[in-house]
Coordinates of C-alpha atoms in Angstrom, one line a residue:
X1 CA 0.0 0.0 0.0
X2 CA 2.9 2.4 0.8
X3 CA 4.4 1.8 -2.6
X4 CA 1.1 2.6 -4.3
X5 CA 0.7 5.8 -2.4
X6 CA 4.2 6.9 -3.3
X7 CA 3.5 6.2 -7.0
X8 CA 0.4 8.3 -6.9
X9 CA 2.1 11.1 -5.0
X10 CA 5.0 11.0 -7.5
X11 CA 3.6 10.6 -11.0
X12 CA 7.1 10.3 -12.5
X13 CA 7.2 6.9 -10.7
X14 CA 3.7 5.9 -11.7
X15 CA 4.2 6.4 -15.5
X16 CA 7.2 4.0 -15.8
X17 CA 5.4 1.4 -13.6
X18 CA 2.3 1.6 -15.9
X19 CA 4.4 1.1 -19.0
X20 CA 6.1 -1.9 -17.4
X21 CA 2.7 -3.5 -16.7
X22 CA 1.5 -2.8 -20.2
X23 CA 4.7 -4.3 -21.7
X24 CA 4.4 -7.4 -19.5
X25 CA 0.8 -7.9 -20.5
X26 CA 1.6 -7.5 -24.2
X27 CA 4.5 -9.9 -23.9
X28 CA 2.3 -12.6 -22.5
X29 CA -0.3 -12.1 -25.2
X30 CA 2.2 -12.2 -28.0
X31 CA 3.8 -15.3 -26.6
X32 CA 0.6 -17.2 -27.0
X33 CA 0.4 -19.6 -30.0
X34 CA -2.7 -17.9 -31.2
X35 CA -0.7 -14.7 -31.8
X36 CA 1.8 -16.3 -34.1
X37 CA 0.9 -17.3 -37.7
X38 CA 0.9 -21.1 -37.7
X39 CA 1.2 -21.2 -33.9
X40 CA -2.0 -23.2 -33.4
X41 CA -0.9 -25.6 -36.2
X42 CA 2.1 -26.9 -34.1
X43 CA 4.7 -24.2 -34.4
X44 CA 4.0 -22.9 -31.0
X45 CA 4.1 -19.3 -29.7
X46 CA 6.8 -16.7 -30.3
X47 CA 10.1 -17.0 -28.4
X48 CA 10.1 -14.9 -25.3
X49 CA 12.7 -12.4 -26.6
X50 CA 10.6 -11.9 -29.8
X51 CA 7.4 -11.4 -27.8
X52 CA 9.1 -9.0 -25.4
X53 CA 10.8 -7.0 -28.1
X54 CA 7.6 -6.7 -30.2
X55 CA 5.4 -5.8 -27.1
X56 CA 7.9 -3.2 -26.0
X57 CA 8.2 -1.7 -29.5
X58 CA 4.4 -1.6 -29.9
X59 CA 3.6 -0.2 -26.4
X60 CA 6.4 2.3 -26.5
X61 CA 5.2 3.2 -30.0
X62 CA 8.5 2.6 -31.6
X63 CA 8.0 0.3 -34.6
X64 CA 11.3 -1.7 -34.5
X65 CA 10.8 -5.3 -35.4
X66 CA 13.0 -8.5 -35.2
X67 CA 10.6 -10.6 -37.3
X68 CA 8.6 -9.9 -40.5
X69 CA 5.4 -8.3 -39.1
X70 CA 3.0 -9.2 -41.9
X71 CA 3.9 -12.9 -42.1
X72 CA 5.2 -13.8 -38.6
X73 CA 2.1 -12.7 -36.6
X74 CA -1.4 -13.9 -37.0
X75 CA -4.5 -11.6 -37.3
X76 CA -4.9 -11.9 -33.5
X77 CA -1.2 -10.9 -33.0
X78 CA -1.7 -7.9 -35.3
X79 CA -4.7 -7.0 -33.2
X80 CA -2.7 -7.2 -30.0
X81 CA 0.0 -5.0 -31.5
X82 CA -2.7 -2.4 -32.6
X83 CA -4.2 -2.2 -29.1
X84 CA -0.8 -2.0 -27.5
X85 CA 0.3 0.9 -29.8
X86 CA -3.0 2.7 -29.2
X87 CA -2.8 2.4 -25.5
X88 CA 0.9 3.3 -25.4
X89 CA 0.4 6.2 -27.7
X90 CA -2.3 7.9 -25.7
X91 CA -0.7 7.0 -22.4
X92 CA -1.8 4.5 -19.8
X93 CA -2.8 7.2 -17.3
X94 CA -4.3 9.4 -20.0
X95 CA -6.6 6.6 -21.0
X96 CA -7.5 5.7 -17.4
X97 CA -8.3 9.3 -16.6
X98 CA -10.4 9.7 -19.7
X99 CA -12.4 6.7 -18.7
X100 CA -12.9 8.1 -15.3
X101 CA -14.0 11.4 -16.8
X102 CA -16.5 9.7 -19.0
X103 CA -18.0 7.6 -16.2
X104 CA -18.0 10.0 -13.3
X105 CA -17.6 13.4 -15.0
X106 CA -15.2 14.3 -12.2
X107 CA -11.5 14.2 -11.8
X108 CA -9.8 13.7 -8.4
X109 CA -6.7 15.9 -7.8
X110 CA -4.3 12.9 -7.9
X111 CA -5.7 11.7 -11.2
X112 CA -5.3 15.1 -12.7
X113 CA -1.7 15.2 -11.5
X114 CA -1.0 11.8 -13.1
X115 CA -2.6 12.8 -16.4
X116 CA -0.7 16.1 -16.4
X117 CA 2.6 14.2 -15.9
X118 CA 2.0 12.1 -18.9
X119 CA 0.9 14.9 -21.2
X120 CA 2.7 17.9 -19.6
X121 CA -0.5 20.0 -20.0
X122 CA -0.5 23.7 -19.3
X123 CA -1.9 23.6 -15.8
X124 CA -4.4 21.7 -13.6
X125 CA -7.3 23.8 -14.8
X126 CA -6.7 22.7 -18.4
X127 CA -6.6 18.9 -17.8
X128 CA -10.3 18.3 -18.4
X129 CA -10.2 20.2 -21.6
X130 CA -7.0 18.5 -22.6
X131 CA -8.5 15.1 -21.9
X132 CA -11.5 15.8 -24.1
X133 CA -9.2 17.1 -26.8
X134 CA -7.2 13.8 -26.6
X135 CA -10.3 11.7 -27.2
X136 CA -11.8 14.0 -29.9
X137 CA -8.6 14.5 -31.9
X138 CA -7.6 10.8 -31.6
X139 CA -10.9 9.4 -32.8
X140 CA -11.5 12.0 -35.5
X141 CA -8.0 11.9 -36.9
X142 CA -7.7 8.1 -36.9
X143 CA -11.2 7.8 -38.5
X144 CA -10.5 10.3 -41.2
X145 CA -7.1 8.7 -42.0
X146 CA -8.6 5.2 -41.9
X147 CA -11.2 6.3 -44.4
X148 CA -8.7 7.9 -46.7
X149 CA -6.3 4.9 -46.5
X150 CA -9.2 2.4 -47.0
X151 CA -10.2 4.2 -50.2
X152 CA -6.6 4.2 -51.4
X153 CA -6.2 0.5 -50.6
X154 CA -9.4 -0.3 -52.5
X155 CA -7.8 1.5 -55.4
X156 CA -5.1 -1.2 -55.3
X157 CA -7.7 -3.9 -55.8
X158 CA -7.9 -5.1 -52.2
X159 CA -11.1 -6.7 -51.0
X160 CA -13.2 -4.4 -48.8
X161 CA -12.6 -6.2 -45.6
X162 CA -8.8 -6.3 -46.1
X163 CA -8.8 -2.6 -47.2
X164 CA -10.7 -1.6 -44.0
X165 CA -8.3 -3.5 -41.8
X166 CA -5.2 -2.1 -43.5
X167 CA -6.7 1.4 -43.4
X168 CA -7.5 1.2 -39.7
X169 CA -4.1 -0.4 -38.8
X170 CA -2.0 2.1 -40.6
X171 CA -4.1 5.1 -39.5
X172 CA -3.5 4.2 -35.8
X173 CA 0.2 3.4 -36.4
X174 CA 0.7 6.7 -38.1
X175 CA -1.1 8.8 -35.5
X176 CA 0.6 7.1 -32.5
X177 CA 3.9 7.3 -34.4
X178 CA 4.5 3.5 -34.1
X179 CA 5.4 2.7 -37.7
X180 CA 4.4 -1.0 -38.0
X181 CA 3.0 -2.1 -41.3
X182 CA 1.1 -5.3 -42.2
X183 CA 1.2 -4.8 -46.0
X184 CA 2.6 -7.9 -47.6
X185 CA 5.2 -6.0 -49.6
X186 CA 5.5 -3.1 -47.2
X187 CA 5.2 0.6 -48.1
X188 CA 8.3 0.4 -50.3
X189 CA 6.1 -1.1 -53.1
X190 CA 4.3 2.3 -53.2
X191 CA 7.3 4.6 -53.0
X192 CA 5.9 7.0 -55.5
X193 CA 2.3 7.2 -54.3
X194 CA 1.6 10.6 -52.8
X195 CA -2.0 9.7 -52.0
X196 CA -0.7 7.0 -49.7
X197 CA 2.2 9.0 -48.3
X198 CA 0.3 12.2 -47.5
X199 CA -2.2 10.7 -45.0
X200 CA 0.6 8.8 -43.3
X201 CA 2.7 12.0 -42.9
X202 CA -0.3 14.0 -41.7
X203 CA -1.0 11.3 -39.0
X204 CA 2.6 11.3 -37.9
X205 CA 2.8 15.1 -37.7
X206 CA -0.5 15.5 -35.8
X207 CA 0.5 12.7 -33.4
X208 CA 4.0 14.1 -32.9
X209 CA 3.1 17.7 -32.4
X210 CA 1.9 17.4 -28.8
X211 CA -1.5 18.1 -27.2
X212 CA -0.5 21.3 -25.4
X213 CA 0.2 22.8 -28.9
X214 CA -3.1 21.4 -30.3
X215 CA -4.9 22.9 -27.3
X216 CA -3.4 26.3 -27.8
X217 CA -4.0 26.2 -31.5
X218 CA -7.7 25.4 -30.8
X219 CA -7.9 28.5 -28.7
X220 CA -5.6 30.9 -30.4
X221 CA -5.4 29.8 -34.0
X222 CA -6.4 33.2 -35.3
X223 CA -3.7 35.0 -33.2
X224 CA -0.3 33.5 -34.0
X225 CA 1.4 36.5 -32.4
X226 CA -0.2 35.4 -29.1
X227 CA 1.1 31.9 -29.2
X228 CA 3.4 30.7 -26.3
X229 CA 7.1 30.1 -26.8
X230 CA 6.4 26.4 -26.5
X231 CA 4.0 26.4 -29.5
X232 CA 6.2 28.7 -31.6
X233 CA 9.3 26.5 -30.9
X234 CA 7.4 23.3 -31.7
X235 CA 5.7 24.5 -34.9
X236 CA 8.5 26.5 -36.4
X237 CA 11.2 24.1 -35.3
X238 CA 9.3 21.1 -36.7
X239 CA 8.9 22.9 -40.1
X240 CA 12.5 23.9 -40.2
X241 CA 13.9 20.5 -39.3
X242 CA 11.6 18.8 -41.7
X243 CA 12.8 21.0 -44.6
X244 CA 16.4 20.6 -43.5
X245 CA 16.1 16.9 -43.4
X246 CA 14.3 16.8 -46.8
X247 CA 17.1 18.9 -48.4
X248 CA 19.8 16.7 -46.9
X249 CA 18.3 13.4 -48.0
X250 CA 17.8 14.8 -51.5
X251 CA 21.4 15.9 -51.6
X252 CA 22.9 12.7 -50.3
X253 CA 20.6 10.2 -51.9
X254 CA 19.7 11.8 -55.2
X255 CA 21.9 9.4 -57.2
X256 CA 21.8 6.4 -54.9
X257 CA 20.2 3.7 -57.0
X258 CA 19.1 1.7 -53.9
X259 CA 17.0 4.6 -52.6
X260 CA 16.0 7.8 -54.3
X261 CA 18.2 7.4 -57.4
X262 CA 15.8 4.8 -59.0
X263 CA 12.8 7.1 -59.1
X264 CA 11.7 10.2 -61.0
X265 CA 11.5 13.7 -59.6
X266 CA 8.1 13.2 -58.0
X267 CA 9.2 10.0 -56.3
X268 CA 12.4 11.6 -55.1
X269 CA 10.6 14.5 -53.6
X270 CA 8.1 12.3 -51.8
X271 CA 10.8 9.9 -50.6
X272 CA 12.9 12.7 -49.1
X273 CA 10.0 14.5 -47.5
X274 CA 8.5 11.2 -46.2
X275 CA 11.9 10.1 -44.7
X276 CA 12.4 13.5 -43.0
X277 CA 9.0 13.4 -41.5
X278 CA 9.4 9.8 -40.3
X279 CA 12.7 10.5 -38.6
X280 CA 10.7 12.7 -36.2
X281 CA 9.3 9.4 -34.7
X282 CA 7.0 8.0 -37.4
X283 CA 9.0 4.9 -38.3
X284 CA 7.5 4.2 -41.8
X285 CA 9.8 3.9 -44.7
X286 CA 9.3 4.1 -48.5
X287 CA 12.9 3.1 -49.3
X288 CA 15.4 0.7 -47.9
X289 CA 16.9 2.5 -44.9
X290 CA 19.8 0.1 -44.7
X291 CA 20.9 1.2 -48.2
X292 CA 21.3 4.8 -47.3
X293 CA 24.8 6.3 -47.3
X294 CA 26.8 7.1 -44.2
X295 CA 26.0 10.8 -44.5
X296 CA 22.3 10.2 -44.7
X297 CA 22.5 7.8 -41.8
X298 CA 24.2 10.4 -39.6
X299 CA 21.8 13.2 -40.4
X300 CA 18.9 10.9 -39.8
X301 CA 20.3 9.9 -36.5
X302 CA 20.5 13.6 -35.5
X303 CA 16.9 14.2 -36.5
X304 CA 15.7 11.1 -34.6
X305 CA 17.5 12.2 -31.4
X306 CA 15.9 15.6 -31.5
X307 CA 12.5 14.0 -32.0
X308 CA 9.1 15.7 -32.0
X309 CA 6.9 17.8 -29.7
X310 CA 6.7 17.5 -25.9
X311 CA 3.7 15.6 -24.5
X312 CA 3.2 13.8 -27.9
X313 CA 3.6 10.3 -29.2
X314 CA 7.0 11.3 -30.6
X315 CA 10.2 10.5 -28.8
X316 CA 13.7 12.0 -28.6
X317 CA 14.9 14.8 -26.4
X318 CA 12.0 16.8 -27.9
X319 CA 12.4 19.7 -30.3
X320 CA 11.7 22.4 -27.6
X321 CA 14.7 21.0 -25.5
X322 CA 16.9 21.2 -28.6
X323 CA 15.9 24.7 -29.6
X324 CA 16.0 26.1 -26.0
X325 CA 19.6 24.9 -25.8
X326 CA 20.3 26.6 -29.1
X327 CA 18.9 29.9 -27.8
X328 CA 21.1 29.5 -24.7
X329 CA 24.2 29.0 -26.8
X330 CA 23.2 32.0 -29.0
X331 CA 22.8 34.2 -26.0
X332 CA 26.2 33.2 -24.7
X333 CA 27.8 34.0 -28.1
X334 CA 26.1 37.4 -28.1
X335 CA 27.2 38.1 -24.5
X336 CA 23.7 38.5 -23.2
X337 CA 23.0 37.9 -19.5
X338 CA 19.5 36.4 -20.3
X339 CA 18.6 33.7 -22.8
X340 CA 15.8 35.1 -25.0
X341 CA 13.5 33.5 -27.5
X342 CA 10.8 35.3 -29.4
X343 CA 11.3 38.4 -27.2
X344 CA 10.7 36.3 -24.1
X345 CA 13.2 35.5 -21.4
X346 CA 13.8 31.8 -20.8
X347 CA 13.5 30.8 -17.2
X348 CA 16.9 29.6 -15.8
X349 CA 15.2 26.5 -14.3
X350 CA 14.0 25.5 -17.7
X351 CA 17.4 25.9 -19.1
X352 CA 18.9 23.6 -16.5
X353 CA 16.1 21.0 -17.1
X354 CA 16.9 21.1 -20.9
X355 CA 20.6 20.6 -20.2
X356 CA 19.8 17.7 -17.8
X357 CA 17.4 16.0 -20.3
X358 CA 19.8 16.4 -23.3
X359 CA 22.9 15.2 -21.4
X360 CA 21.1 12.2 -19.9
X361 CA 19.9 11.2 -23.3
X362 CA 23.3 11.5 -24.9
X363 CA 24.8 9.5 -22.0
X364 CA 22.2 6.7 -22.3
X365 CA 22.7 6.5 -26.1
X366 CA 26.5 6.5 -25.7
X367 CA 26.4 3.7 -23.1
X368 CA 24.2 1.5 -25.2
X369 CA 26.4 2.2 -28.3
X370 CA 29.5 1.1 -26.4
X371 CA 27.8 -2.1 -25.2
X372 CA 26.5 -3.1 -28.6
X373 CA 29.7 -2.2 -30.4
X374 CA 31.6 -4.7 -28.2
X375 CA 29.8 -7.7 -29.8
X376 CA 27.8 -6.5 -32.8
X377 CA 29.8 -6.7 -36.1
X378 CA 28.6 -3.6 -38.0
X379 CA 29.7 -0.1 -38.9
X380 CA 29.5 2.2 -35.9
X381 CA 27.1 4.6 -37.6
X382 CA 24.6 1.8 -38.3
X383 CA 24.8 0.7 -34.7
X384 CA 24.3 4.3 -33.5
X385 CA 21.3 4.6 -35.9
X386 CA 19.7 1.5 -34.4
X387 CA 20.3 2.7 -30.8
X388 CA 18.9 6.2 -31.4
X389 CA 15.9 4.8 -33.3
X390 CA 15.1 2.7 -30.3
X391 CA 15.7 5.4 -27.7
X392 CA 13.8 8.0 -29.7
X393 CA 11.0 5.5 -30.3
X394 CA 11.3 6.0 -34.1
X395 CA 11.3 2.5 -35.5
X396 CA 13.5 3.1 -38.6
X397 CA 16.0 0.3 -39.0
X398 CA 19.1 -0.6 -40.9
X399 CA 18.3 -4.3 -40.4
X400 CA 20.5 -4.8 -37.4
X401 CA 17.7 -5.3 -34.9
X402 CA 16.7 -8.6 -36.5
X403 CA 20.2 -9.9 -36.9
X404 CA 21.4 -9.1 -33.4
X405 CA 21.9 -11.8 -30.8
X406 CA 19.3 -11.9 -28.0
X407 CA 21.6 -9.8 -25.7
X408 CA 21.7 -7.0 -28.3
X409 CA 18.0 -7.1 -28.7
X410 CA 17.5 -6.9 -24.9
X411 CA 19.7 -3.7 -24.9
X412 CA 17.4 -2.2 -27.5
X413 CA 14.3 -3.2 -25.4
X414 CA 15.8 -1.3 -22.5
X415 CA 16.5 1.7 -24.7
X416 CA 12.9 1.7 -26.1
X417 CA 11.6 1.7 -22.5
X418 CA 14.0 4.3 -21.2
X419 CA 13.4 6.5 -24.3
X420 CA 9.6 6.4 -23.9
X421 CA 9.3 7.0 -20.2
X422 CA 12.7 8.3 -19.2
X423 CA 12.7 11.8 -20.6
X424 CA 9.1 12.4 -19.5
X425 CA 9.8 11.1 -15.9
X426 CA 13.0 13.0 -15.7
X427 CA 11.5 16.3 -16.8
X428 CA 8.6 15.8 -14.5
X429 CA 10.8 15.0 -11.5
X430 CA 13.0 18.0 -12.2
X431 CA 10.0 20.3 -12.5
X432 CA 8.1 19.1 -9.4
X433 CA 11.2 18.8 -7.1
X434 CA 12.6 22.2 -7.8
X435 CA 13.4 23.8 -4.4
X436 CA 15.0 27.0 -3.3
X437 CA 17.8 26.2 -0.9
X438 CA 18.2 28.6 2.1
X439 CA 22.0 28.1 1.9
X440 CA 24.1 29.9 -0.8
X441 CA 27.7 29.0 -1.1
X442 CA 30.5 31.4 -2.1
X443 CA 30.6 31.9 -5.9
X444 CA 33.6 30.8 -8.0
X445 CA 34.1 30.8 -11.7
X446 CA 36.1 27.8 -13.1
X447 CA 37.7 28.0 -16.5
X448 CA 35.4 26.8 -19.3
X449 CA 36.9 25.7 -22.7

């Protein structure tokens, strides 16, 4: 009982626990013979490491896979993956609080605190509005995307039932930024189809922008000048990084016959834009990621580590963290005593939180990279790509995840879990435990640089 009370009192502890429970349940379900194609015919259920890896990847909305998703799992297994991704994308506590709101129409203070920890909403008074927005945006967005994709799949000659399922599955995976696909030939078979690529990109962008931004846009969409720094950083930063990523991929992969080089102008533009959007945490791919050059792999790794918006289904250190650190550096270069963004002074506490989150993420990625490099025979940039993809819950892969020994796959499982709940929990803990010490020690300035 004492442990439960502590978890409620400290939401940064409750969120990791909730994700552990979700992963455990998902692992048990995916290990059943009914979840595996042919499992009931004598092949048995999936090995524990495969079930654990897939459950973690689905519940942490990553999209990395160690087996062929369309053929290895049965329809029941695909359904389990869909439910895990949906639950993980919205957030365990967000879904539980939504259910409580619909049933009782009232939110207890502790429940509000838990929901706010998962979503980092603006303040306690906004939680009810945010929760309603979560439900409305999720259902409406996924329904519209599912309809669009179903019609497109019907255009490929799919039977209605199959088209409906594929439309629903991909709409959910796009919106929660999971990136799993159950298409027999994958999305690469449709690398030049804008009518398929556009809805998937829209879903990833809306899911990765963050509900605080959507809430503010709902209220202040007519007054951009009145947007908060958080919204401005998220929107303008997302646009800028997407265009930079697109330009870089076009430059580096334009003549690569294994990726963009084999297509015409339209396919090249779609491929570069699609890849840039998906590095923000989407995980779908129209071209063979493993065939990209080292320069494209490195720029993709950087974009994945930055990630998407705070309080979204995206991962990474978050774009606001990255840009806030950029403004801090810019202010230091200019010799300004205050760090300023959009004519607003950035709180010193927020600056320290951004530094803590970024350095912790770099440390975790570096440690995992060193561990994997000791027994995985592959170029360092490809191992780093796989590690960052797991930590940032992106799901793009160079093919190493499937070929790694179980020990390496377990490292990636840990990275997916830490990347999903670690940055959220750390930021929440730093924000809620900030105290003003009554003791101030003498000041000294060590040499920097």
